[in-house]
Amino acid sequence: MNALIIGYGSIGQRHARLLAGLGCSVSVVSSRPLRGMCAYPTIAEAMYSDSWDYVVIANRTHQHHTALKTIRQRGYNGDVLVEKPLFDRLRELPGCSLERVYTAYNLRFHPILQRLRELLQGQRVLSAQVYTGQYLPGWRQQDYRGVYSARRHEGGGVLLDLSHELDYLLWLFGPWHHLVATGGQYSSLAIDSDDIYVLLARMAHCPIVNLQLNYVDRQRQRQIIVNTDEHTYTADLIADTLKTDGETEQYCLDPDITYLEQHKALLGGQRELLCSVGEANASLYMIERAQHSVRIGGWVSNEKVMHDLRAGRVEGHSS
């Protein structure tokens, strides 16, 4: 199977290594000269030079839309995995361009989150608290000022960069109804993107969701606490633990497992857990409404969901 990786930063390198390990013949699109790899300087040249069975778009967020548009215009109609988020903002493409396109929200493949989702089935959820923080200067093996995360116009900022949390909240608790947010660039980091965001939301299957995302936590934390009528669950994705009412279940997980399982599911035609374009756009819409909430300083609604609620097509929660 011929796989093409567009972009060869840290995440592109990871995709290339994992796909090679799965037996794929891997080539990349990169503006940098690369030793020991089949590399093309542009997407157009890669499309002209070979045929592909699988394409991963892993360049900077603001380049995703152009990359996807280009490969479709050049005749590639196969499977595409776009690194999260799908785009830097809600954008339009012809429907045919979005067929067989998925977004790499690989935390759906995390064994702890999968177990948590299983445990929540049939329970009445009362509240959820999510906290994710990572210190941007220590995140990647390069000067943080040169990465896209630091630059608003390249799709940086915690809401887009850490949008895994938005996706898995929607995956766990269904669509949101109302939210209020505060956030911006508060630290002394040399960036122009947002480094802290806090959201409070009402969701279809969880009436109170509190979420904080930031670039300033030097301890690196990723946790979700869920209270139901029956239990309290604490999932720690850094410590690889899941607590139920204080009783700890320890997991021993390879850092690559979620990425690997995501590729195996797509290549094996098992698409149920993959994030569709519609679901990826739901996260982008949530981001845009959160940003609007900051601008107006108040609550905002999910206009599509509220329309469906009035029509009786979506289960609701009392406020």
PDB file of N, CA and C in Angstrom, residues 208-253:
ATOM      1  N   ILE A 208     -23.763  19.907  33.118  1.00  0.00           N
ATOM      2  CA  ILE A 208     -22.705  20.838  33.519  1.00  0.00           C
ATOM      3  C   ILE A 208     -21.361  20.267  33.094  1.00  0.00           C
ATOM      4  N   VAL A 209     -20.706  20.951  32.154  1.00  0.00           N
ATOM      5  CA  VAL A 209     -19.364  20.572  31.702  1.00  0.00           C
ATOM      6  C   VAL A 209     -18.450  21.771  31.869  1.00  0.00           C
ATOM      7  N   ASN A 210     -17.367  21.574  32.609  1.00  0.00           N
ATOM      8  CA  ASN A 210     -16.369  22.623  32.813  1.00  0.00           C
ATOM      9  C   ASN A 210     -15.075  22.177  32.163  1.00  0.00           C
ATOM     10  N   LEU A 211     -14.516  23.021  31.311  1.00  0.00           N
ATOM     11  CA  LEU A 211     -13.314  22.662  30.538  1.00  0.00           C
ATOM     12  C   LEU A 211     -12.291  23.777  30.616  1.00  0.00           C
ATOM     13  N   GLN A 212     -11.046  23.428  30.954  1.00  0.00           N
ATOM     14  CA  GLN A 212      -9.937  24.384  30.835  1.00  0.00           C
ATOM     15  C   GLN A 212      -8.838  23.781  29.966  1.00  0.00           C
ATOM     16  N   LEU A 213      -8.351  24.584  29.012  1.00  0.00           N
ATOM     17  CA  LEU A 213      -7.235  24.234  28.142  1.00  0.00           C
ATOM     18  C   LEU A 213      -6.175  25.313  28.287  1.00  0.00           C
ATOM     19  N   ASN A 214      -4.890  24.916  28.384  1.00  0.00           N
ATOM     20  CA  ASN A 214      -3.860  25.951  28.476  1.00  0.00           C
ATOM     21  C   ASN A 214      -2.514  25.461  27.979  1.00  0.00           C
ATOM     22  N   TYR A 215      -1.661  26.435  27.655  1.00  0.00           N
ATOM     23  CA  TYR A 215      -0.283  26.206  27.236  1.00  0.00           C
ATOM     24  C   TYR A 215       0.718  26.480  28.357  1.00  0.00           C
ATOM     25  N   VAL A 216       0.280  26.634  29.591  1.00  0.00           N
ATOM     26  CA  VAL A 216       1.161  27.191  30.626  1.00  0.00           C
ATOM     27  C   VAL A 216       1.440  26.238  31.778  1.00  0.00           C
ATOM     28  N   ASP A 217       0.886  25.042  31.762  1.00  0.00           N
ATOM     29  CA  ASP A 217       1.060  24.111  32.867  1.00  0.00           C
ATOM     30  C   ASP A 217       2.366  23.334  32.700  1.00  0.00           C
ATOM     31  N   ARG A 218       3.299  23.586  33.594  1.00  0.00           N
ATOM     32  CA  ARG A 218       4.613  22.929  33.503  1.00  0.00           C
ATOM     33  C   ARG A 218       4.587  21.482  33.980  1.00  0.00           C
ATOM     34  N   GLN A 219       3.468  21.023  34.524  1.00  0.00           N
ATOM     35  CA  GLN A 219       3.380  19.638  34.986  1.00  0.00           C
ATOM     36  C   GLN A 219       2.828  18.693  33.922  1.00  0.00           C
ATOM     37  N   ARG A 220       2.222  19.208  32.873  1.00  0.00           N
ATOM     38  CA  ARG A 220       1.565  18.420  31.829  1.00  0.00           C
ATOM     39  C   ARG A 220       0.479  17.537  32.436  1.00  0.00           C
ATOM     40  N   GLN A 221      -0.757  17.955  32.262  1.00  0.00           N
ATOM     41  CA  GLN A 221      -1.883  17.248  32.843  1.00  0.00           C
ATOM     42  C   GLN A 221      -2.997  17.084  31.814  1.00  0.00           C
ATOM     43  N   ARG A 222      -3.694  15.940  31.916  1.00  0.00           N
ATOM     44  CA  ARG A 222      -4.837  15.680  31.028  1.00  0.00           C
ATOM     45  C   ARG A 222      -5.800  14.776  31.783  1.00  0.00           C
ATOM     46  N   GLN A 223      -6.860  15.373  32.323  1.00  0.00           N
ATOM     47  CA  GLN A 223      -7.771  14.638  33.185  1.00  0.00           C
ATOM     48  C   GLN A 223      -9.224  14.954  32.847  1.00  0.00           C
ATOM     49  N   ILE A 224     -10.085  13.992  33.134  1.00  0.00           N
ATOM     50  CA  ILE A 224     -11.521  14.213  33.073  1.00  0.00           C
ATOM     51  C   ILE A 224     -12.148  13.540  34.291  1.00  0.00           C
ATOM     52  N   ILE A 225     -12.975  14.290  34.999  1.00  0.00           N
ATOM     53  CA  ILE A 225     -13.711  13.776  36.148  1.00  0.00           C
ATOM     54  C   ILE A 225     -15.191  13.815  35.799  1.00  0.00           C
ATOM     55  N   VAL A 226     -15.863  12.684  35.953  1.00  0.00           N
ATOM     56  CA  VAL A 226     -17.281  12.598  35.616  1.00  0.00           C
ATOM     57  C   VAL A 226     -18.045  12.094  36.835  1.00  0.00           C
ATOM     58  N   ASN A 227     -19.061  12.842  37.230  1.00  0.00           N
ATOM     59  CA  ASN A 227     -19.950  12.429  38.307  1.00  0.00           C
ATOM     60  C   ASN A 227     -21.277  11.966  37.720  1.00  0.00           C
ATOM     61  N   THR A 228     -21.735  10.794  38.140  1.00  0.00           N
ATOM     62  CA  THR A 228     -23.052  10.297  37.758  1.00  0.00           C
ATOM     63  C   THR A 228     -23.876  10.103  39.029  1.00  0.00           C
ATOM     64  N   ASP A 229     -25.120   9.683  38.872  1.00  0.00           N
ATOM     65  CA  ASP A 229     -25.944   9.371  40.034  1.00  0.00           C
ATOM     66  C   ASP A 229     -25.383   8.211  40.843  1.00  0.00           C
ATOM     67  N   GLU A 230     -24.523   7.398  40.213  1.00  0.00           N
ATOM     68  CA  GLU A 230     -24.041   6.175  40.856  1.00  0.00           C
ATOM     69  C   GLU A 230     -22.561   6.197  41.217  1.00  0.00           C
ATOM     70  N   HIS A 231     -21.733   6.888  40.416  1.00  0.00           N
ATOM     71  CA  HIS A 231     -20.293   6.785  40.590  1.00  0.00           C
ATOM     72  C   HIS A 231     -19.595   8.102  40.255  1.00  0.00           C
ATOM     73  N   THR A 232     -18.328   8.163  40.673  1.00  0.00           N
ATOM     74  CA  THR A 232     -17.413   9.218  40.247  1.00  0.00           C
ATOM     75  C   THR A 232     -16.225   8.572  39.547  1.00  0.00           C
ATOM     76  N   TYR A 233     -15.970   9.019  38.326  1.00  0.00           N
ATOM     77  CA  TYR A 233     -14.871   8.476  37.524  1.00  0.00           C
ATOM     78  C   TYR A 233     -13.821   9.565  37.317  1.00  0.00           C
ATOM     79  N   THR A 234     -12.562   9.189  37.469  1.00  0.00           N
ATOM     80  CA  THR A 234     -11.453  10.100  37.190  1.00  0.00           C
ATOM     81  C   THR A 234     -10.503   9.420  36.216  1.00  0.00           C
ATOM     82  N   ALA A 235     -10.427   9.946  35.012  1.00  0.00           N
ATOM     83  CA  ALA A 235      -9.526   9.412  33.987  1.00  0.00           C
ATOM     84  C   ALA A 235      -8.324  10.337  33.870  1.00  0.00           C
ATOM     85  N   ASP A 236      -7.142   9.780  34.025  1.00  0.00           N
ATOM     86  CA  ASP A 236      -5.897  10.537  33.915  1.00  0.00           C
ATOM     87  C   ASP A 236      -5.116   9.969  32.734  1.00  0.00           C
ATOM     88  N   LEU A 237      -5.047  10.745  31.652  1.00  0.00           N
ATOM     89  CA  LEU A 237      -4.422  10.238  30.434  1.00  0.00           C
ATOM     90  C   LEU A 237      -2.909  10.429  30.414  1.00  0.00           C
ATOM     91  N   ILE A 238      -2.359  11.051  31.435  1.00  0.00           N
ATOM     92  CA  ILE A 238      -0.906  11.132  31.586  1.00  0.00           C
ATOM     93  C   ILE A 238      -0.417   9.992  32.484  1.00  0.00           C
ATOM     94  N   ALA A 239      -1.094   9.771  33.586  1.00  0.00           N
ATOM     95  CA  ALA A 239      -0.730   8.684  34.501  1.00  0.00           C
ATOM     96  C   ALA A 239      -1.256   7.331  34.025  1.00  0.00           C
ATOM     97  N   ASP A 240      -2.129   7.334  33.005  1.00  0.00           N
ATOM     98  CA  ASP A 240      -2.743   6.106  32.476  1.00  0.00           C
ATOM     99  C   ASP A 240      -3.524   5.366  33.554  1.00  0.00           C
ATOM    100  N   THR A 241      -4.387   6.110  34.245  1.00  0.00           N
ATOM    101  CA  THR A 241      -5.214   5.499  35.281  1.00  0.00           C
ATOM    102  C   THR A 241      -6.673   5.872  35.073  1.00  0.00           C
ATOM    103  N   LEU A 242      -7.552   4.989  35.544  1.00  0.00           N
ATOM    104  CA  LEU A 242      -8.986   5.254  35.597  1.00  0.00           C
ATOM    105  C   LEU A 242      -9.467   4.866  36.983  1.00  0.00           C
ATOM    106  N   LYS A 243      -9.972   5.849  37.718  1.00  0.00           N
ATOM    107  CA  LYS A 243     -10.474   5.601  39.058  1.00  0.00           C
ATOM    108  C   LYS A 243     -11.997   5.557  39.038  1.00  0.00           C
ATOM    109  N   THR A 244     -12.549   4.592  39.745  1.00  0.00           N
ATOM    110  CA  THR A 244     -13.985   4.517  39.964  1.00  0.00           C
ATOM    111  C   THR A 244     -14.224   4.594  41.463  1.00  0.00           C
ATOM    112  N   ASP A 245     -14.785   5.720  41.913  1.00  0.00           N
ATOM    113  CA  ASP A 245     -15.017   5.945  43.348  1.00  0.00           C
ATOM    114  C   ASP A 245     -13.734   5.756  44.156  1.00  0.00           C
ATOM    115  N   GLY A 246     -12.614   6.190  43.565  1.00  0.00           N
ATOM    116  CA  GLY A 246     -11.331   6.131  44.269  1.00  0.00           C
ATOM    117  C   GLY A 246     -10.538   4.866  44.055  1.00  0.00           C
ATOM    118  N   GLU A 247     -11.164   3.824  43.513  1.00  0.00           N
ATOM    119  CA  GLU A 247     -10.456   2.573  43.225  1.00  0.00           C
ATOM    120  C   GLU A 247      -9.751   2.695  41.877  1.00  0.00           C
ATOM    121  N   THR A 248      -8.440   2.478  41.865  1.00  0.00           N
ATOM    122  CA  THR A 248      -7.626   2.772  40.686  1.00  0.00           C
ATOM    123  C   THR A 248      -7.398   1.541  39.826  1.00  0.00           C
ATOM    124  N   GLU A 249      -7.611   1.729  38.534  1.00  0.00           N
ATOM    125  CA  GLU A 249      -7.237   0.731  37.536  1.00  0.00           C
ATOM    126  C   GLU A 249      -6.071   1.303  36.729  1.00  0.00           C
ATOM    127  N   GLN A 250      -4.926   0.652  36.794  1.00  0.00           N
ATOM    128  CA  GLN A 250      -3.718   1.126  36.114  1.00  0.00           C
ATOM    129  C   GLN A 250      -3.592   0.497  34.734  1.00  0.00           C
ATOM    130  N   TYR A 251      -3.324   1.323  33.729  1.00  0.00           N
ATOM    131  CA  TYR A 251      -3.106   0.849  32.370  1.00  0.00           C
ATOM    132  C   TYR A 251      -1.627   0.993  32.032  1.00  0.00           C
ATOM    133  N   CYS A 252      -1.118   0.105  31.207  1.00  0.00           N
ATOM    134  CA  CYS A 252       0.258   0.188  30.717  1.00  0.00           C
ATOM    135  C   CYS A 252       0.168   0.377  29.200  1.00  0.00           C
ATOM    136  N   LEU A 253       0.312   1.617  28.755  1.00  0.00           N
ATOM    137  CA  LEU A 253       0.010   1.954  27.369  1.00  0.00           C
ATOM    138  C   LEU A 253       1.229   2.510  26.648  1.00  0.00           C
TER     139      LEU A 253
END
